[in-house]
Short mmCIF file of C-alpha atoms and ligand atoms in Angstrom, two decimals:
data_model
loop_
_atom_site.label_atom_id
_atom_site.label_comp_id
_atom_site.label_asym_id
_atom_site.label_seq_id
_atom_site.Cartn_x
_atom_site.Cartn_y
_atom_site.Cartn_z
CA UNK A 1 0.00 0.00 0.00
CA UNK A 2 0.69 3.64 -0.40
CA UNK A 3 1.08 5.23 3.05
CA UNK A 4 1.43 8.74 4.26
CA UNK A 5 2.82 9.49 7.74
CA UNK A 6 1.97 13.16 9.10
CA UNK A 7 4.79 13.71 11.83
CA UNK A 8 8.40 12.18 12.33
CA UNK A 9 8.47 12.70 15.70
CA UNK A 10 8.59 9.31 17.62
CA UNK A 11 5.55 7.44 16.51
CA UNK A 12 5.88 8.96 13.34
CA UNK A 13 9.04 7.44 12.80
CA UNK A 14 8.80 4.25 13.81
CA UNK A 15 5.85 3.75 12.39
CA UNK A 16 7.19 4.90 9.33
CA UNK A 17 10.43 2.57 9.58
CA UNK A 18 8.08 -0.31 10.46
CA UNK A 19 5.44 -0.36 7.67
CA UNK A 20 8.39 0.35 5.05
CA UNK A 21 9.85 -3.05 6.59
CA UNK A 22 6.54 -4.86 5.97
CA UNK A 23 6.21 -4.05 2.66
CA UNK A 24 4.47 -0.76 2.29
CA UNK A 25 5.59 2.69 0.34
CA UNK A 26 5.73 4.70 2.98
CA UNK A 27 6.58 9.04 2.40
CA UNK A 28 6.82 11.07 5.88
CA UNK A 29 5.70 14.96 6.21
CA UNK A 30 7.24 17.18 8.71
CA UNK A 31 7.24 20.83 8.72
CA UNK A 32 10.32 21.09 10.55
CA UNK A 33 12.29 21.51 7.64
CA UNK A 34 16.22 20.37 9.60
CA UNK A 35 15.05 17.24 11.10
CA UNK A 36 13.55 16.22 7.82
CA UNK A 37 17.15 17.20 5.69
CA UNK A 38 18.52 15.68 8.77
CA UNK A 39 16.67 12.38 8.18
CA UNK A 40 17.23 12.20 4.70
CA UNK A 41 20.73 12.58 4.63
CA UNK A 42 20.01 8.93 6.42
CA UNK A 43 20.54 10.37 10.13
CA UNK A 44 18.49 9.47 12.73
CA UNK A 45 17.24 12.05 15.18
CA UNK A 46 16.28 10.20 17.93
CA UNK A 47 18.71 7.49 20.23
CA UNK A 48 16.19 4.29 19.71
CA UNK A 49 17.92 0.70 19.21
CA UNK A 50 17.29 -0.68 16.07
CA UNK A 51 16.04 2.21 14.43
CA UNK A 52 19.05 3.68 12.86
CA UNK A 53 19.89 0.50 11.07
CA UNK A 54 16.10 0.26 9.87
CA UNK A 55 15.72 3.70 9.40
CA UNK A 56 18.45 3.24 6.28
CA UNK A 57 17.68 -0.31 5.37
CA UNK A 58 14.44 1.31 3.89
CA UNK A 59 15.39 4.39 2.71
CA UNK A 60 18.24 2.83 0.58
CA UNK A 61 16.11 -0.06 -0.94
CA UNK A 62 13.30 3.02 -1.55
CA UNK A 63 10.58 1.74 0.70
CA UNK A 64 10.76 5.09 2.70
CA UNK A 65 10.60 8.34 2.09
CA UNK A 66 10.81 11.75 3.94
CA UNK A 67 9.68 14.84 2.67
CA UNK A 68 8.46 18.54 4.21
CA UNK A 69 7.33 19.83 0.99
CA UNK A 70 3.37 18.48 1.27
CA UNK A 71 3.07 18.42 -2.83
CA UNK A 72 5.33 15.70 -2.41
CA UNK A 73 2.19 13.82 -1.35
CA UNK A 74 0.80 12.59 -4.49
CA UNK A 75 -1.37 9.95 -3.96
CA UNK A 76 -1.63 7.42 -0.66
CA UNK A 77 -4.08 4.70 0.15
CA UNK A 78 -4.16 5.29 3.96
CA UNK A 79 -2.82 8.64 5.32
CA UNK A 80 -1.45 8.57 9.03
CA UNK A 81 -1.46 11.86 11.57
CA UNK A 82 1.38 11.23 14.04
CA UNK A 83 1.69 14.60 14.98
CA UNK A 84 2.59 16.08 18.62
CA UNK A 85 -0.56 15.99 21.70
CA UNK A 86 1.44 18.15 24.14
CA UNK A 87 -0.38 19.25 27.20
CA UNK A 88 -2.08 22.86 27.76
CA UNK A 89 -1.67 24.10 31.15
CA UNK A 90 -4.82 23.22 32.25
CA UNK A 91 -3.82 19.35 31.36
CA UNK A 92 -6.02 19.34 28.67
CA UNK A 93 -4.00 17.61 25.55
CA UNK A 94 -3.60 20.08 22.69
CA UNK A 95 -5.17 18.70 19.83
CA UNK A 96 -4.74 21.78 17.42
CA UNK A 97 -1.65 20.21 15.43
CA UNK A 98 -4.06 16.86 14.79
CA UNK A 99 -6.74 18.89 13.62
CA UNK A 100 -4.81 20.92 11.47
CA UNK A 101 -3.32 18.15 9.46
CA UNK A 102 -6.52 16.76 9.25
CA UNK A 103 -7.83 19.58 7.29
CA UNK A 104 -5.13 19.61 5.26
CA UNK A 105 -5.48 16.16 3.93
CA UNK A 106 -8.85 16.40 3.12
CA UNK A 107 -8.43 19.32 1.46
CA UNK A 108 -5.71 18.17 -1.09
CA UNK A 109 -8.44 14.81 -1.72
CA UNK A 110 -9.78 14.25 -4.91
CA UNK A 111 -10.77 11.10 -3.69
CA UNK A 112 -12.38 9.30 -0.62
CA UNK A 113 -9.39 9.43 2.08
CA UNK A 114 -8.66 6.70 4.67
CA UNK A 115 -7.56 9.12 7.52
CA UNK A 116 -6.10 7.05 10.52
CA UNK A 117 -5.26 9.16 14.41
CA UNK A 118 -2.42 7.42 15.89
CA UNK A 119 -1.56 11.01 17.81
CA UNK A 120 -2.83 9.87 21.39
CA UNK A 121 -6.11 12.60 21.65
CA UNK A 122 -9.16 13.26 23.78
CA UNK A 123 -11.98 10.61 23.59
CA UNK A 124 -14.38 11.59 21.29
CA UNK A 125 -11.56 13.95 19.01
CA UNK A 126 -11.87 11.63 16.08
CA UNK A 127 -15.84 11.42 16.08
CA UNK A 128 -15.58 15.36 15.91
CA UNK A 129 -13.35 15.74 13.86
CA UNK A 130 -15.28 13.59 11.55
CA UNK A 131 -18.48 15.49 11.97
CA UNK A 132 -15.98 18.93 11.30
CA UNK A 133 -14.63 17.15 7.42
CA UNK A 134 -18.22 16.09 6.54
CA UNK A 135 -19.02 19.86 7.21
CA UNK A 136 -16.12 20.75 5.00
CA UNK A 137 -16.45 18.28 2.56
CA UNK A 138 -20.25 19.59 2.09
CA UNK A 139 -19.57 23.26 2.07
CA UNK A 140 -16.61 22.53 -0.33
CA UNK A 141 -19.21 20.16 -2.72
CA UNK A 142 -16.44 17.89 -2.60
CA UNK A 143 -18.37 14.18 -3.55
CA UNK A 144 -16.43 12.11 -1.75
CA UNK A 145 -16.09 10.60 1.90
CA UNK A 146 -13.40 10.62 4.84
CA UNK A 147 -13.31 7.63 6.47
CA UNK A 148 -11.39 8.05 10.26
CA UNK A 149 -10.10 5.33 11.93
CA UNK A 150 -8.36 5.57 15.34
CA UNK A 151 -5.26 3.57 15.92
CA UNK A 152 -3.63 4.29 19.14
CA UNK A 153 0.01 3.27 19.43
CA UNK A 154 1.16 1.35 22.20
CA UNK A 155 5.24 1.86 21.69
CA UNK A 156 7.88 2.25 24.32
CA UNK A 157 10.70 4.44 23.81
CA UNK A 158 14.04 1.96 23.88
CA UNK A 159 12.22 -1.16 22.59
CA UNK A 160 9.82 0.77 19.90
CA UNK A 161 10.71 -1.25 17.01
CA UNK A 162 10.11 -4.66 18.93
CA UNK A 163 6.76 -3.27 20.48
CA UNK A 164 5.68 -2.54 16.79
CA UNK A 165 6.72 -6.06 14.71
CA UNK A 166 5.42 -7.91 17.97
CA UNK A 167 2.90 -5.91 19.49
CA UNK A 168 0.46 -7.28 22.25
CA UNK A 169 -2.30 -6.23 20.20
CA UNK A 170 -3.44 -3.92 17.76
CA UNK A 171 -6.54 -1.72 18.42
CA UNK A 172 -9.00 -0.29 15.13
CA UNK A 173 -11.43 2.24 16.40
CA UNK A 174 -14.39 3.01 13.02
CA UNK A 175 -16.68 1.85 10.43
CA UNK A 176 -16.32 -1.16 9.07
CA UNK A 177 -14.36 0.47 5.64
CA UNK A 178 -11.81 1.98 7.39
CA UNK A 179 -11.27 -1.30 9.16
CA UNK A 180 -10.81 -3.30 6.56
CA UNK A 181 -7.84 -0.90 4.87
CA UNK A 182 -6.41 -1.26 8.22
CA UNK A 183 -6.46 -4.90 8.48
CA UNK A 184 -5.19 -5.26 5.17
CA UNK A 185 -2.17 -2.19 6.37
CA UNK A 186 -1.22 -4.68 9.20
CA UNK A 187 -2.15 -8.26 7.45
CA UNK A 188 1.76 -8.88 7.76
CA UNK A 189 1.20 -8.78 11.28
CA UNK A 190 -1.25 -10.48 11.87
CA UNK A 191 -0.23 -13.27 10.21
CA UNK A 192 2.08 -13.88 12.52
CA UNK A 193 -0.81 -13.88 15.13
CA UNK A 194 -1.03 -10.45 16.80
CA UNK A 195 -4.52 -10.03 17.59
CA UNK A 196 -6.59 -6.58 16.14
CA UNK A 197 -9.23 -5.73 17.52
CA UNK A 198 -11.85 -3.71 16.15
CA UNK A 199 -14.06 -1.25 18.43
CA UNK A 200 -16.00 2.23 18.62
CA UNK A 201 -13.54 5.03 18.23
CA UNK A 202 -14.43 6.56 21.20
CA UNK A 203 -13.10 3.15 23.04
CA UNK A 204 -10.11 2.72 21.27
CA UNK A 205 -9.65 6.30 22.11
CA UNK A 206 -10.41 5.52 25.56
CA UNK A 207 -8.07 2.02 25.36
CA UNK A 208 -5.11 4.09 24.93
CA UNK A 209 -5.20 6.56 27.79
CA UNK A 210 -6.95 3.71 30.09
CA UNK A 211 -3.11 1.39 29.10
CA UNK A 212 -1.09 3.85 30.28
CA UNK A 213 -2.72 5.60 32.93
CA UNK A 214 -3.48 1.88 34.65
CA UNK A 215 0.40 1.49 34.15
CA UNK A 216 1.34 4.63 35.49
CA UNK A 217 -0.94 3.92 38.27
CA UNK A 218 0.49 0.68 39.10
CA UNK A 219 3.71 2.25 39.66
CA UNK A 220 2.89 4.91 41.85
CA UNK A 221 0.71 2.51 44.17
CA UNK A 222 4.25 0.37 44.57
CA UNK A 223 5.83 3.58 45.38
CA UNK A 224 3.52 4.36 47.71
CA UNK A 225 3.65 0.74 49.51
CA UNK A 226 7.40 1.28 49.22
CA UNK A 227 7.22 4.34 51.90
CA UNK A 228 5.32 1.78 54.10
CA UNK A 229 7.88 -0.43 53.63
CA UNK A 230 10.53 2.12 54.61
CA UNK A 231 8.61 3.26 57.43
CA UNK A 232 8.30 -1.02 58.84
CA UNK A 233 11.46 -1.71 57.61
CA UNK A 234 10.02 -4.42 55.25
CA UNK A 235 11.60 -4.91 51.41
CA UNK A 236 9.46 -3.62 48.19
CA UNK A 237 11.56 -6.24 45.82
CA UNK A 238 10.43 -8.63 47.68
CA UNK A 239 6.34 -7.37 48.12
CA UNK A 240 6.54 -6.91 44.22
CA UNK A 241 7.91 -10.11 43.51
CA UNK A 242 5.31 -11.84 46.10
CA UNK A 243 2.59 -9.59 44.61
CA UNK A 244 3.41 -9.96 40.98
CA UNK A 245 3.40 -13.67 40.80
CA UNK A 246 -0.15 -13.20 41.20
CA UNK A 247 -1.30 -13.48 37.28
CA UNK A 248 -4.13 -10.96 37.92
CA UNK A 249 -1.96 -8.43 38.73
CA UNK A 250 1.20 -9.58 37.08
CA UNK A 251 5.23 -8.24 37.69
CA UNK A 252 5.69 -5.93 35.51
CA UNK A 253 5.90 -2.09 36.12
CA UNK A 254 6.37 -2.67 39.63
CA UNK A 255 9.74 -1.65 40.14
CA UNK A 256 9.57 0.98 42.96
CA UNK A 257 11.83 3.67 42.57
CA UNK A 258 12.00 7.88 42.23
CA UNK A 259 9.04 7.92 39.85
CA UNK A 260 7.80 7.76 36.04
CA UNK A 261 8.48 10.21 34.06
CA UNK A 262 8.77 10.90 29.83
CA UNK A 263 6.42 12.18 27.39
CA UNK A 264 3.59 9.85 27.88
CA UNK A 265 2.61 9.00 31.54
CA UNK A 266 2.82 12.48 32.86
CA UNK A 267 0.60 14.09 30.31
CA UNK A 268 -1.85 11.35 29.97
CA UNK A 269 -2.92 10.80 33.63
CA UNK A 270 -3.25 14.44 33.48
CA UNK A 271 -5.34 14.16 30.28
CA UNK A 272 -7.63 11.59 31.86
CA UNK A 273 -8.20 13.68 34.89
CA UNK A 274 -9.23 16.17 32.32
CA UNK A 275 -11.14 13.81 30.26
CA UNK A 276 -13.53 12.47 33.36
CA UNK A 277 -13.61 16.62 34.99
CA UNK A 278 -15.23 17.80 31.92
CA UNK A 279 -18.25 15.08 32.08
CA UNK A 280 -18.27 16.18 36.03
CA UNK A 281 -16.65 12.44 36.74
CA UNK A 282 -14.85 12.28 39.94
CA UNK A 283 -11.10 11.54 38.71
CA UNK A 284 -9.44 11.84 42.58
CA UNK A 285 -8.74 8.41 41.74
CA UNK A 286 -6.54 9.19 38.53
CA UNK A 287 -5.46 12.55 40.23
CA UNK A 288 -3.87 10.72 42.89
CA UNK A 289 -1.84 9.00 40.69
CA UNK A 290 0.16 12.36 39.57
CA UNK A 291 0.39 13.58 43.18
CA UNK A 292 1.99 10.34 44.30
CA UNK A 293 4.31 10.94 41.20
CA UNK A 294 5.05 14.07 42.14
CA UNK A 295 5.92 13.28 45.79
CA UNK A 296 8.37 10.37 44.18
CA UNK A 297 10.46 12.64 42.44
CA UNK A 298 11.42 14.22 45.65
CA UNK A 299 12.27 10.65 47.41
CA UNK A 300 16.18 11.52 46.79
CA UNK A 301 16.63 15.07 47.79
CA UNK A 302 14.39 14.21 51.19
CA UNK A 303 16.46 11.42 52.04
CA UNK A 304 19.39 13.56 51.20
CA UNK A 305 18.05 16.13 53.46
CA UNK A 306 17.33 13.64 56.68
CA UNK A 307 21.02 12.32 56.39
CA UNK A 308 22.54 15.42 56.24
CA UNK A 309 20.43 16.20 59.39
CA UNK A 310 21.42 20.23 59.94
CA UNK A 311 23.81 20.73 56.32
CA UNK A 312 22.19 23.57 54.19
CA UNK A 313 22.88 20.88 50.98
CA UNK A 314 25.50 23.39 49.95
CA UNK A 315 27.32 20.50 48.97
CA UNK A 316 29.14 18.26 46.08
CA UNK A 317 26.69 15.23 44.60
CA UNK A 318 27.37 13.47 41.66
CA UNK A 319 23.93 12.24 40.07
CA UNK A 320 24.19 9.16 37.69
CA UNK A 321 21.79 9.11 35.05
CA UNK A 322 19.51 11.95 33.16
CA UNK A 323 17.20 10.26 31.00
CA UNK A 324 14.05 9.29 31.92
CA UNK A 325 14.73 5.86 31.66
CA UNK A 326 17.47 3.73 30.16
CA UNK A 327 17.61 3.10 26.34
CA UNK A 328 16.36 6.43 25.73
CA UNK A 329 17.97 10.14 25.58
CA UNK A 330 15.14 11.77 26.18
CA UNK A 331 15.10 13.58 29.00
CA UNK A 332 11.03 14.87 29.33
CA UNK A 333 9.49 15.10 32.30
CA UNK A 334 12.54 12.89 33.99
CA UNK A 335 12.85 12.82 37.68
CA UNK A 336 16.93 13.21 37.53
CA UNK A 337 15.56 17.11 36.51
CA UNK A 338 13.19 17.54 39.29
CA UNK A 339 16.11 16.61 41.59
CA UNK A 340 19.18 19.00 39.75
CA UNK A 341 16.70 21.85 39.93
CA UNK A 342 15.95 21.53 43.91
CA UNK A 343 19.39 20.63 44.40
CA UNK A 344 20.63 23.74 42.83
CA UNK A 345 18.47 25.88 44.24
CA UNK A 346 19.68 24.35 47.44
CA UNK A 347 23.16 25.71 46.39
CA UNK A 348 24.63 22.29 45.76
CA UNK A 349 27.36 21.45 43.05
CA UNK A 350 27.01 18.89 40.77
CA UNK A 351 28.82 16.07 38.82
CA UNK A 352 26.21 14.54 35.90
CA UNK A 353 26.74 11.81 33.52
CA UNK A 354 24.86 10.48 31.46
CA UNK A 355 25.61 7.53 29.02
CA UNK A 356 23.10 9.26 25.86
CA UNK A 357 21.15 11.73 27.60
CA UNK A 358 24.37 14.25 28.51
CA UNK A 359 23.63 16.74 25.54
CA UNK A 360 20.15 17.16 25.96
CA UNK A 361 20.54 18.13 29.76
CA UNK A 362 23.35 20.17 28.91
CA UNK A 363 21.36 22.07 26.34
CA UNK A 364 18.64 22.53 29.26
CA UNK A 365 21.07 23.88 32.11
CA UNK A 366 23.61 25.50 29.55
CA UNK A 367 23.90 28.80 31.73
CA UNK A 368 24.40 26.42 34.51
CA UNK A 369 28.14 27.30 36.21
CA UNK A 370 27.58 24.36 39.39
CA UNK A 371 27.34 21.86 36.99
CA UNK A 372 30.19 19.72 35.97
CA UNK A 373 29.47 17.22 32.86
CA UNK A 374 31.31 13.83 33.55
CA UNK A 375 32.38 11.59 30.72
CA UNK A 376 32.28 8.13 32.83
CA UNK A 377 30.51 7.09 35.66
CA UNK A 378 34.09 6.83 37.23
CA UNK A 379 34.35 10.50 36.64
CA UNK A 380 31.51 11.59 38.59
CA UNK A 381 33.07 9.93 41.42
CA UNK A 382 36.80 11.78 41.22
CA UNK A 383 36.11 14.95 42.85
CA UNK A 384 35.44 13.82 46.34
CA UNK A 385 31.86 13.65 46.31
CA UNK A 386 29.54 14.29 49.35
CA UNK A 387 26.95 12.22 48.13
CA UNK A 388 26.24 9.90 44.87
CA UNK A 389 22.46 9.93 43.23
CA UNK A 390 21.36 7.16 41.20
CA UNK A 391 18.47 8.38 38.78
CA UNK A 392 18.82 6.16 35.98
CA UNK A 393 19.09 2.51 36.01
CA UNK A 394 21.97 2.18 32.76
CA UNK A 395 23.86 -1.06 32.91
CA UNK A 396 27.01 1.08 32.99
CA UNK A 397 25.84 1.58 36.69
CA UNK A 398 23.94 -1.71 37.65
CA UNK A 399 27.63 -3.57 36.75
CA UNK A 400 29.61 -0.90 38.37
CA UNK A 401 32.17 -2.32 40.78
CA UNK A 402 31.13 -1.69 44.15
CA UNK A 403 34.74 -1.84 45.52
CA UNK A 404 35.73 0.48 43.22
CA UNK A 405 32.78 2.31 44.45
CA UNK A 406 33.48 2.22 48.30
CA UNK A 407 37.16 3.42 47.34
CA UNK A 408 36.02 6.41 45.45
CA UNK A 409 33.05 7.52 48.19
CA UNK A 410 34.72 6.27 51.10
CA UNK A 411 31.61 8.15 53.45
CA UNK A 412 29.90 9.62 51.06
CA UNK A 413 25.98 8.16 51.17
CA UNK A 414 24.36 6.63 47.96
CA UNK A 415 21.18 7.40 46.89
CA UNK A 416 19.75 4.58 44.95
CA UNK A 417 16.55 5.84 43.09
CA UNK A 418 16.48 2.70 40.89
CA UNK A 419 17.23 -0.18 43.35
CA UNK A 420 20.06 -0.97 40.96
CA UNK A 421 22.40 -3.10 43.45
CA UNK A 422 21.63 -6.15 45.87
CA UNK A 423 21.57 -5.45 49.23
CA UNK A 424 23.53 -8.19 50.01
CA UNK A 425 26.42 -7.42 47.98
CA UNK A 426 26.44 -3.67 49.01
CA UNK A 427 26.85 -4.80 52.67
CA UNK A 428 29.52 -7.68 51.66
CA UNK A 429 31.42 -4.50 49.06
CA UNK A 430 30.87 -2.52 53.09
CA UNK A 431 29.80 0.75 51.78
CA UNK A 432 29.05 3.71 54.41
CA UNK A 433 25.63 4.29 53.69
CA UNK A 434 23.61 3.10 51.17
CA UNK A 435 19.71 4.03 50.44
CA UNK A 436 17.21 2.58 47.96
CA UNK A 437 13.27 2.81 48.02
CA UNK A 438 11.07 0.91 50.05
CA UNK A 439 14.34 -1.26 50.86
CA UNK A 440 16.13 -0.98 54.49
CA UNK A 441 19.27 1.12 54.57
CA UNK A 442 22.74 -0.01 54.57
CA UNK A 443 25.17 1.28 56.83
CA UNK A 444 28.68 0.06 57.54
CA UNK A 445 30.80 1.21 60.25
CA UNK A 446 34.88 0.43 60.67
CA UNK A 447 34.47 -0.56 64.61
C1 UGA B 501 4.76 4.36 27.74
C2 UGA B 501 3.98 3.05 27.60
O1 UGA B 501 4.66 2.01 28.30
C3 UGA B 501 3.80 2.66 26.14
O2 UGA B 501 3.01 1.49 26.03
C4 UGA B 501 3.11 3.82 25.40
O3 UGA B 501 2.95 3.54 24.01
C5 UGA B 501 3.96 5.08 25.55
O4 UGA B 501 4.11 5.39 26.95
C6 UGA B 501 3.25 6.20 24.81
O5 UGA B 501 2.14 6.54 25.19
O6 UGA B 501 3.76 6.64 23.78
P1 UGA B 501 7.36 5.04 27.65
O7 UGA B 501 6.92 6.39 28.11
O8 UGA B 501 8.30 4.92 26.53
O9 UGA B 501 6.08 4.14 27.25
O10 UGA B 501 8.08 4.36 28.89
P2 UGA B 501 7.79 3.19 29.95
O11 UGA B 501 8.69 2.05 29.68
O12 UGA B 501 6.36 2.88 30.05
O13 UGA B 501 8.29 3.89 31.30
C7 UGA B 501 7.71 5.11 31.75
C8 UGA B 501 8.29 5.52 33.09
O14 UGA B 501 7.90 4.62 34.12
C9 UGA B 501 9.82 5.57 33.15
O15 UGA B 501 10.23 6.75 33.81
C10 UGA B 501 10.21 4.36 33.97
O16 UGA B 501 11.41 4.54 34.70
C11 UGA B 501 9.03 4.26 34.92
N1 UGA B 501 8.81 2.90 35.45
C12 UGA B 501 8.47 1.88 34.63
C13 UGA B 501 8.93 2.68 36.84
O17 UGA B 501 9.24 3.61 37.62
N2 UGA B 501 8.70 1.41 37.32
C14 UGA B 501 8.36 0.37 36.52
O18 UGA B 501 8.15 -0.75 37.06
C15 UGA B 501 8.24 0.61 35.13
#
């Protein structure tokens, strides 16, 4: 099939990369005119495994396409809006960019248009917006139909191109036309048995913001349990891993630690809230979720505070890790920023590294003068450190040597934000002080 993708930022672009790889001719609009030159001179904009490698596989063998001149768009059997939801300040999720595009498509038809909405929007945006084109389409006595379809996009930055070729599922949100040019989009994939399912728009709509917001949920509840568990001196790996054997609620994304952040959690729990406010639903339930969150992102300076009992926090902390999770440089909404904002405006110094994520903080805190940027996690550690903060959980730091470790901090406390080590082997490696969520804390003492 012919496919036009409206947006290279993230979903755009592996979505793009993806349906190129199963077969499709795929050509991808962006107005930003440098990250499209960018892309094809063959770079890749974005750190994502897999996706360089792709990204060029199709391009050279002419599968792909990228283009910000919209004339470009000649003809295309299903056209894709991929475009940006960012959030207002209310929470509400912008939708303008989505509904712009929109209206742009249609109005370069001369033909009935398949118009798919991967952008994550607002239950009930694509039913309006299909009510707004038939308006159009009628005022412009244009004899033909748009057919929307919602297909929400369930990708995780790091492991996007996996999560696409082997998704879970796949969700279709329409009429039954604009179903069936979807099932026949993804028929590669669901040959190889990944189930699509086919619903109202408003509930696949609803399915994507209901995913993540239960996700996001069932990480704040085991940070929450975790500050029981600090306060009763019980373990959270081990309440996860007797909870999560338990197939209902299942292990993953119950990893305590200082909090989710990125570009999708944050905004859509706020969306949701937003979503069940304007129908005068009670969302204190949903609500909570982001004020847990938000508590979370403090855990590291507040511990830091309670061990350095009187200190003003004036003081010398090395942070490992920036982005908001490993595998990814993207730095959005990332709890490592919450925590080098309240620790400078505590006065502290710091020592950051980061093994992806370096430039983007550095192009955040570029007037910053108490900020050292480390090339190695070893670095962070050679300027005689009053206190190390773990906010990233990179293999470069799960493997680090702990003896190494001990020599370079000798007193200096760890924050652990990601439960990267085993307690056993930071008490056998006899670190000074050592401090993870929900998990008791390690101290070692010479007498
Ligand atoms: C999330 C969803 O997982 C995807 O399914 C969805 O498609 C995507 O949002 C989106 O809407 O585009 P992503 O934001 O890439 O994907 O990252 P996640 O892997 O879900 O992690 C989000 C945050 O939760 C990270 O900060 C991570 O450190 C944190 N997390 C995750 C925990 O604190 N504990 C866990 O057990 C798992």
């Amino acid at each position: 099939m012919q496919i036009a993708i409206y947006g290279a930022g993230y979903v755009g672009l592996v979505s793009a990369v993806c349906l190129a790889k199963l077969g499709h001719h795929v050509i991808c609009f962006d107005t930003n005119v440098a990250k499209i030159n960018f892309l094809c001179a063959g770079q890749c904009p974005i750190y994502e495994a897999q996706l360089p490698e792709m990204l060029n596989e199709q391009m050279h063998n002419g599968q792909l396409k990228f283009t910000h001149i919209i004339e470009d768009i000649t003809a295309a059997d299903i056209h894709i809006i991929a475009t940006g939801t960012p959030s207002l300040a209310d929470g509400h999720a912008d939708i303008s960019q989505v509904l712009e595009v929109a209206k742009l498509i249609v109005h370069r038809a001369q033909d009935d248009v398949i118009l798919v909405i991967k952008s994550t929007v607002p239950v009930g945006t694509a039913d309006k917006l299909d009510d707004l084109l038939k308006q159009e389409l009628i005022t412009s006595q244009k004899g033909f139909c748009c057919h929307i379809v919602s297909n929400p996009e369930f990708l995780r930055e790091g492991t996007a191109i996996k999560d696409f070729l082997f998704a879970d599922r796949i969700i279709i949100g329409g009429a039954e036309y604009g179903l069936l040019q979807l099932k026949t989009m993804y028929q590669p994939l669901i040959k190889t048995g990944i189930p699509i399912i086919s619903m109202s728009r408003n509930s696949a709509e609803l399915s994507k913001y209901s995913a993540n917001v239960l996700l996001a949920n069932k990480i704040s509840f085991i940070n929450k349990i975790s500050e029981i568990a600090e306060a009763y001196a019980a373990n959270i790996d081990e309440v996860s891993q007797g909870i999560g054997l338990d197939r209902r609620i299942g292990s993953d994304f119950l990893q305590a630690g200082i909090g989710y952040g990125g570009s999708c959690f944050p905004k859509d729990v706020r969306a949701l809230t937003q979503i069940a406010q304007v129908k005068n639903i009670d969302a204190t339930l949903i609500q909570s979720i982001d004020n847990v969150n938000k508590v979370q992102q403090k855990w590291a300076v507040t511990q830091l505070s309670k061990h350095f009992a009187n200190n003003n926090l004036s003081l010398k902390i090395g942070i490992w890790g920036l982005a908001f999770k490993p595998g990814t440089d993207d730095i959005r909404e990332a709890s490592s920023i919450e925590i080098i904002k309240s620790l400078l405006k505590c006065g502290a110094r710091l020592n950051l590294f980061d093994p992806v994520a370096l430039i983007n903080t550095q192009e955040l805190f570029a007037a910053e003068t108490a900020i050292t940027w480390s090339k190695s996690a070893c670095e962070v550690l050679e300027d005689h450190l009053d206190a190390l903060i773990i906010a990233t959980e990179w293999p470069v730091f799960k493997n680090f040597c702990l003896h190494t470790l001990k020599e370079k901090l000798g007193y200096a406390p760890i924050f652990d934000g990601r439960n990267c080590f085993d307690l056993m082997k930071i008490k056998a490696a006899k670190l000074a002080y050592y401090y993870s969520v929900g998990r008791p804390a390690i101290k070692y003492s010479e007498e």
